[in-house]
mmCIF file of C-alpha atoms in Angstrom:
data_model
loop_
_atom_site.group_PDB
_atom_site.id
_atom_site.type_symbol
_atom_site.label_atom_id
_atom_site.label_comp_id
_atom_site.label_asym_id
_atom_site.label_seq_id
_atom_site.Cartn_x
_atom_site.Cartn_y
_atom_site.Cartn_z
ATOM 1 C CA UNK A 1 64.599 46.886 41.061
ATOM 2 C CA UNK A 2 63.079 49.890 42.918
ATOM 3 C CA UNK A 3 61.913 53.240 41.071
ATOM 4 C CA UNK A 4 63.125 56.319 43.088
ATOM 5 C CA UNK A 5 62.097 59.518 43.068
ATOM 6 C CA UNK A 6 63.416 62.525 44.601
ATOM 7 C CA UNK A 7 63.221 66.263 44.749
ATOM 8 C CA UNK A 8 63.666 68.916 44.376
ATOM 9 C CA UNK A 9 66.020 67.793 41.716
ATOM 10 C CA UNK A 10 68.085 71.402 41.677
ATOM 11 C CA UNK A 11 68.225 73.917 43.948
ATOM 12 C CA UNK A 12 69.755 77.246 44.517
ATOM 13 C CA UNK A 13 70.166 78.669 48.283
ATOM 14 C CA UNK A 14 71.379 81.116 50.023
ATOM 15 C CA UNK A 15 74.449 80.998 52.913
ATOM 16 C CA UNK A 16 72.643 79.788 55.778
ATOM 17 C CA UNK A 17 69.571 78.519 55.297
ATOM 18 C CA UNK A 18 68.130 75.114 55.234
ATOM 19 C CA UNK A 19 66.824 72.691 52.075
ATOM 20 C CA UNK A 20 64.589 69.789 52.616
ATOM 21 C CA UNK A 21 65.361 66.616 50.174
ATOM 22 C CA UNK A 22 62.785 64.073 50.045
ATOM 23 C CA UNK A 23 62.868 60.793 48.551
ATOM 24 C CA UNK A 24 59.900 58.219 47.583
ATOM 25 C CA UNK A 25 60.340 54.575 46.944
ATOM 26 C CA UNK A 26 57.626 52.817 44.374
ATOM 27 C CA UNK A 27 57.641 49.566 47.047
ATOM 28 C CA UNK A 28 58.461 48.906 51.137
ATOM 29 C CA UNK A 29 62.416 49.197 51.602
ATOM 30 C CA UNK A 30 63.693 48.580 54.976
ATOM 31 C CA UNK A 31 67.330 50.521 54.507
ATOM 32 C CA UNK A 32 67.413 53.516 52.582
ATOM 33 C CA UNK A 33 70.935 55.647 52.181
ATOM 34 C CA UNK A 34 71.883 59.102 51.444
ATOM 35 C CA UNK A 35 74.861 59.936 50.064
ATOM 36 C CA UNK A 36 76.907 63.380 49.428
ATOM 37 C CA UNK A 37 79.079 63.806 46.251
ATOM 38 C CA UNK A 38 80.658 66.458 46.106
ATOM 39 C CA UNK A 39 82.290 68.366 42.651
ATOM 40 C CA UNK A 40 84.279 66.171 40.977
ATOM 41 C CA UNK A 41 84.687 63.545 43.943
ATOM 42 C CA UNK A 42 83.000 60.084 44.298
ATOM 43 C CA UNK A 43 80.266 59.157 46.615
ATOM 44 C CA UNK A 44 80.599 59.477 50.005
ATOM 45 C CA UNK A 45 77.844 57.864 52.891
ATOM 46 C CA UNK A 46 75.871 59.716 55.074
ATOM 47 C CA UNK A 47 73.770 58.137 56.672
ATOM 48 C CA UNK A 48 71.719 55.075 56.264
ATOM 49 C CA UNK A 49 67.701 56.102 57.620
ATOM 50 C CA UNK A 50 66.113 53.097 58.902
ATOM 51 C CA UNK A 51 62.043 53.164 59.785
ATOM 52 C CA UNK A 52 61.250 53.615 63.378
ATOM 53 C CA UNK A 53 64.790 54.363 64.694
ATOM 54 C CA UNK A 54 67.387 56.926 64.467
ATOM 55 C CA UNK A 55 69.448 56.993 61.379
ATOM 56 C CA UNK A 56 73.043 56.345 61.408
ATOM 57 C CA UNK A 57 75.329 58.680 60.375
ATOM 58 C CA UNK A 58 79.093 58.211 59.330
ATOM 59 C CA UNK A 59 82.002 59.395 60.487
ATOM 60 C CA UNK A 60 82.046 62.746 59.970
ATOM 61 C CA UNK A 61 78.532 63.553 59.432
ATOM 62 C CA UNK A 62 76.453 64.974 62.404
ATOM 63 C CA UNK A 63 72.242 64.840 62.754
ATOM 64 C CA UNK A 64 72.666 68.923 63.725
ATOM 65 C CA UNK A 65 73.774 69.517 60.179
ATOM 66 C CA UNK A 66 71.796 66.323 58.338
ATOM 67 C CA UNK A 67 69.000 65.671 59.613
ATOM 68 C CA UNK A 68 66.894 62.480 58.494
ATOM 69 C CA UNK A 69 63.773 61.572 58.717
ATOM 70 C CA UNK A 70 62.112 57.958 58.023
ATOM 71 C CA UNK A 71 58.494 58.083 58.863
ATOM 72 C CA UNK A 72 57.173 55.086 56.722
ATOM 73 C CA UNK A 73 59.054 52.370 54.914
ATOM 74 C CA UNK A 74 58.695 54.216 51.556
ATOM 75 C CA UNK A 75 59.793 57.813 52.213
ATOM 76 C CA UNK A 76 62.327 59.416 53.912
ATOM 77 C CA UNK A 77 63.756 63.425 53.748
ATOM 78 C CA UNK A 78 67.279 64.801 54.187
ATOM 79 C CA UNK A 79 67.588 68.148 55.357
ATOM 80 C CA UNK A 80 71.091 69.924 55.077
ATOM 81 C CA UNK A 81 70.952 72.859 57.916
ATOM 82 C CA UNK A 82 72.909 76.170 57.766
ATOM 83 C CA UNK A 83 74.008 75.907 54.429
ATOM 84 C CA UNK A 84 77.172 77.308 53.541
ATOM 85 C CA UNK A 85 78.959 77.414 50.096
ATOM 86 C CA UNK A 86 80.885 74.168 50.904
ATOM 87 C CA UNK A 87 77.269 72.127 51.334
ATOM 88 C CA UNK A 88 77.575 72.421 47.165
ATOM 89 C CA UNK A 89 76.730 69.018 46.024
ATOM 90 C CA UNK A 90 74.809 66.253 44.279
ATOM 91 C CA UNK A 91 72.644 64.667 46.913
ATOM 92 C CA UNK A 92 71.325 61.365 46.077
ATOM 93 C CA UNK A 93 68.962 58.616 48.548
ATOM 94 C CA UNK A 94 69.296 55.127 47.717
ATOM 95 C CA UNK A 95 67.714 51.523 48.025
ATOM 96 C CA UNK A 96 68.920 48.193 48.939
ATOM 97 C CA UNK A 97 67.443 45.184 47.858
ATOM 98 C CA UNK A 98 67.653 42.208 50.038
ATOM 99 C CA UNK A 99 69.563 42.009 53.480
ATOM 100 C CA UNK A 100 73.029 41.836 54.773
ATOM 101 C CA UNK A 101 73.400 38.122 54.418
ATOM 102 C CA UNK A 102 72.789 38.428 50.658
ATOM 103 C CA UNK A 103 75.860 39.396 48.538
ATOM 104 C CA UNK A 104 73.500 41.008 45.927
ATOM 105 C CA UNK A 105 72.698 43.675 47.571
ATOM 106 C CA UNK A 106 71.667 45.545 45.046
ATOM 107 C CA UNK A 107 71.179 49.876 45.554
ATOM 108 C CA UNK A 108 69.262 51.438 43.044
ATOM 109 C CA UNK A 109 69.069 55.239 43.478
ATOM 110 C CA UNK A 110 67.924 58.509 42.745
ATOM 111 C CA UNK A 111 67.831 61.089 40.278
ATOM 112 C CA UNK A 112 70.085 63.107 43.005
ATOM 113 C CA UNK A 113 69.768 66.424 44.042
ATOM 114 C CA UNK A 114 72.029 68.733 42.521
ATOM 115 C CA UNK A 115 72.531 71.651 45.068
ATOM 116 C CA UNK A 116 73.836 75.222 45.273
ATOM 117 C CA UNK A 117 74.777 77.207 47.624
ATOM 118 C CA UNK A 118 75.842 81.161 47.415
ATOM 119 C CA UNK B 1 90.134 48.076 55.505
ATOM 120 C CA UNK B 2 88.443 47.933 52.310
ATOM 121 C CA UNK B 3 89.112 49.907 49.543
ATOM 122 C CA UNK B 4 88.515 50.128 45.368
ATOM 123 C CA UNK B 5 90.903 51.633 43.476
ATOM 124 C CA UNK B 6 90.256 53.353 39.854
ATOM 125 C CA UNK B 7 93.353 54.558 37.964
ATOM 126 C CA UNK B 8 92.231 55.726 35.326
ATOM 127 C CA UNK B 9 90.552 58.839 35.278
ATOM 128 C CA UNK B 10 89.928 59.741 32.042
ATOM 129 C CA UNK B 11 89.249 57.178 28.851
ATOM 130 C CA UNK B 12 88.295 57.789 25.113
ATOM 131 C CA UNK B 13 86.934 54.792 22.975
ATOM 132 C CA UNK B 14 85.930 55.368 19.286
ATOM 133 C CA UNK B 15 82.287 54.002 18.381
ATOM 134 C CA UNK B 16 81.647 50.859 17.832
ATOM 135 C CA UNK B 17 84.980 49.898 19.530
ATOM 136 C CA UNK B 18 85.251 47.657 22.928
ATOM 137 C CA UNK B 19 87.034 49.293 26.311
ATOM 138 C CA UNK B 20 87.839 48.258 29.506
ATOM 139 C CA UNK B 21 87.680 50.381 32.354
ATOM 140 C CA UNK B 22 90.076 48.916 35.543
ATOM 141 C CA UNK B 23 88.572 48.554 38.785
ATOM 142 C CA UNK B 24 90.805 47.014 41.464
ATOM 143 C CA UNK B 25 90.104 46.239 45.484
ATOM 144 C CA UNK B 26 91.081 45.284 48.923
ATOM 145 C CA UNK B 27 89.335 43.490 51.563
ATOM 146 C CA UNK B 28 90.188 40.982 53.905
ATOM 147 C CA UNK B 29 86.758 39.529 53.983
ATOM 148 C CA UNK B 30 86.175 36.354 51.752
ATOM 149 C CA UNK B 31 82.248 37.377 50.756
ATOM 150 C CA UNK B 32 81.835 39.991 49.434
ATOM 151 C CA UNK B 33 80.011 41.789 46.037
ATOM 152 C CA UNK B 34 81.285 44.060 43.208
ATOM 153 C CA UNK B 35 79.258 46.566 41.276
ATOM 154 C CA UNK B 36 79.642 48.892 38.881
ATOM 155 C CA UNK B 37 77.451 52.042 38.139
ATOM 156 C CA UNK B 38 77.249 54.716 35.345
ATOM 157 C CA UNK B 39 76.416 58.638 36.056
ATOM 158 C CA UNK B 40 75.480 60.540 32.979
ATOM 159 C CA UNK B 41 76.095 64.340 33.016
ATOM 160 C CA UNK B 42 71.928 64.337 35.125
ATOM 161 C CA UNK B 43 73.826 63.047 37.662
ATOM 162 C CA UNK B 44 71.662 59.703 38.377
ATOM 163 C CA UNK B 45 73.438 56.621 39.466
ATOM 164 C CA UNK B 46 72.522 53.782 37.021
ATOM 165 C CA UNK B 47 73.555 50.127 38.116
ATOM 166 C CA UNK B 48 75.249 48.451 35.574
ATOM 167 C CA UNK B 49 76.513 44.597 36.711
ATOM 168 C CA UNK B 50 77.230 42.558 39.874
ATOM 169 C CA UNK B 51 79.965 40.094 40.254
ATOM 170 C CA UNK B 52 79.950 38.208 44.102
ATOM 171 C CA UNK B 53 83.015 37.105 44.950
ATOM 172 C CA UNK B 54 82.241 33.450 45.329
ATOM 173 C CA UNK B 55 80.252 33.271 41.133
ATOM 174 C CA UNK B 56 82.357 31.151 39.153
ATOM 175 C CA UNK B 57 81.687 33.027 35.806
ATOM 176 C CA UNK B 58 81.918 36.331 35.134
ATOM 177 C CA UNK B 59 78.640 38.671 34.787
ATOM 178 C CA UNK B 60 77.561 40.053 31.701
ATOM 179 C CA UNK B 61 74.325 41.936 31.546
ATOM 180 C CA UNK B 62 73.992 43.092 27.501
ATOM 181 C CA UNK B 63 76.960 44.982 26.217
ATOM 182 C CA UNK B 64 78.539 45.296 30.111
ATOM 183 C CA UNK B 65 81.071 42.162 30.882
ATOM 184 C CA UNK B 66 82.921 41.905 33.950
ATOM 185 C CA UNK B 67 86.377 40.308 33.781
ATOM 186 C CA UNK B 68 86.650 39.577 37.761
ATOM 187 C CA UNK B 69 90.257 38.043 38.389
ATOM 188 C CA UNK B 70 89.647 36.765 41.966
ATOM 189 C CA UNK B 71 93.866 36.348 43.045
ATOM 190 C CA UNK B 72 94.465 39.931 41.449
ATOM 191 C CA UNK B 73 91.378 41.344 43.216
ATOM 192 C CA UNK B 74 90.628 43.162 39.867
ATOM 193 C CA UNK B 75 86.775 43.820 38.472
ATOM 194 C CA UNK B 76 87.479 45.502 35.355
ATOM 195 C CA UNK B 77 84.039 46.731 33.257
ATOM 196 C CA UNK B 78 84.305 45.885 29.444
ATOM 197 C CA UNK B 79 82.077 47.513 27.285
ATOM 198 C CA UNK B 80 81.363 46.283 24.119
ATOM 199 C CA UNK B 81 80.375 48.011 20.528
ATOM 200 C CA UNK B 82 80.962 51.399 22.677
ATOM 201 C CA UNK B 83 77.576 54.033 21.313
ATOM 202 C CA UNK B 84 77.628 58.096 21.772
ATOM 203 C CA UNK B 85 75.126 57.400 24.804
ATOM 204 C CA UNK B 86 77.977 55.634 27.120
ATOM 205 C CA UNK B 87 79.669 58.838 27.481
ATOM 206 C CA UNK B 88 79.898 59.032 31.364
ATOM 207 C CA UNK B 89 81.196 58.412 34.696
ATOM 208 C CA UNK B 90 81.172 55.031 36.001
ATOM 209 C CA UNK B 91 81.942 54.121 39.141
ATOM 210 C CA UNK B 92 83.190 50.539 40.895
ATOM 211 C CA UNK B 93 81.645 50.037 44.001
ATOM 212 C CA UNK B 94 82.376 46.716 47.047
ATOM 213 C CA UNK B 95 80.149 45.454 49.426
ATOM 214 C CA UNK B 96 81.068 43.096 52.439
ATOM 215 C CA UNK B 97 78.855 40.485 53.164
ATOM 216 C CA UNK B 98 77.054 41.185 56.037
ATOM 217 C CA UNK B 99 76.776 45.237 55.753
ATOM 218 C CA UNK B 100 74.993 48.185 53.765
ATOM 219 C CA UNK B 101 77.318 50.066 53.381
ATOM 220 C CA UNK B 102 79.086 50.850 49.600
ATOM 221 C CA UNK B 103 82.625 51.787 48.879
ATOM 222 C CA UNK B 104 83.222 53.593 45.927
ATOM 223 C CA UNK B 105 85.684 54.762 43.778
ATOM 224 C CA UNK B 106 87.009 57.484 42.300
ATOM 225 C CA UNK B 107 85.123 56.880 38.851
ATOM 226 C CA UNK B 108 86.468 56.824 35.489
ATOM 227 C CA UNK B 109 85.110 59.507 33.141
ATOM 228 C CA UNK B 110 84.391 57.456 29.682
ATOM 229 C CA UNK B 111 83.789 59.646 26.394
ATOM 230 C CA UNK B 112 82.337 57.752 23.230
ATOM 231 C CA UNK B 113 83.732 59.632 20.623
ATOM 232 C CA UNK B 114 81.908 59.733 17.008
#
């Protein structure tokens, strides 16, 4: 397993502004994921951040309004730009252990970053 | 395409008693894994169990079991000797062999009640 940690862990912002997420890893992880869950909803992808190379966002989700960044293969940061009320959610990064070819694929994540905007 | 399907949104299990939360998929792909996590009220993810499509036994990792019926594409969580502390979401989650990426769910919301 991986330990995780990310912050802030809460945050509180204002219409427009920006937030920074970062997220550490306790051991070298090629892929790491962040995901978007909004009030009451499941998880939903972002984008997965890989080291060296732009990250890969899903449909739907832009690098204007997410950007990642990946500088080593421990950390990476999530920044949600121009916040508006509907960025409200629990932001979490995540881990996966082993590659494509094996089934357990295991992703261990974050605390998540529960975020507010007014 | 794939897809997971959880139909029941709500669930109440006295302590001490066993449930089953249902967890059914699609895919068209023969490899392929099945997970299940639990989010507590902090809002963590916490993995649970894995099942891969091609284990001939079903996974059980303490008081988690997972009765994976392969033709009904079902990977239903049991929980046994529910406690106060299993109160939660839990999600089902499907990978496809030779990706990242996680479908989830819509999560069942489980309260333990005393």
């Amino acid at each position: 397993s991986a330990v995780i940690s990310q912050k802030p862990s809460r945050d509180i912002c204002q219409r427009g502004t920006s937030l920074t997420i970062q997220c550490q890893v306790d051991s070298q992880v090629t892929m790491m994921f962040w995901y978007r869950q909004q009030p009451g909803q499941s998880l939903t992808l972002i984008a997965t951040a890989n080291q060296g190379s732009e990250a890969t966002y899903e449909s739907g989700f832009v690098i204007d309004k997410f950007p990642i960044s990946r500088p080593n293969l421990t950390f990476s940061t999530l920044t949600v730009s121009n916040m508006s009320p509907e960025d409200s959610s629990i932001y979490l990064c995540s881990v996966g252990t082993g590659g494509t070819s094996n089934a357990k694929n295991i992703q261990y994540f974050g605390a998540g970053t529960r975020l507010s905007v007014l | 395409a794939q897809k997971i399907t959880q139909t029941q949104p709500g669930m109440f299990v006295q302590e001490k008693e066993a449930v089953t939360l249902d967890c059914t998929y699609d895919t068209s792909d023969p490899s392929y894994g099945l997970f299940w996590y639990k989010q507590p009220s902090s809002g963590e993810m916490i993995f649970l169990i894995y099942q891969g499509s091609y284990d001939q036994q079903n996974a059980t990792e303490g008081r988690y079991s997972l009765n994976f019926q392969k033709a009904r594409k079902s990977a239903n969580l049991v929980i046994s000797a529910s406690q106060l502390g299993d109160s939660a979401m839990y999600f089902c989650a499907m990978r496809e062999l030779g990706t990242y990426k996680y479908i989830f769910g819509t999560g069942t919301r489980l309260k333990v009640l005393a």
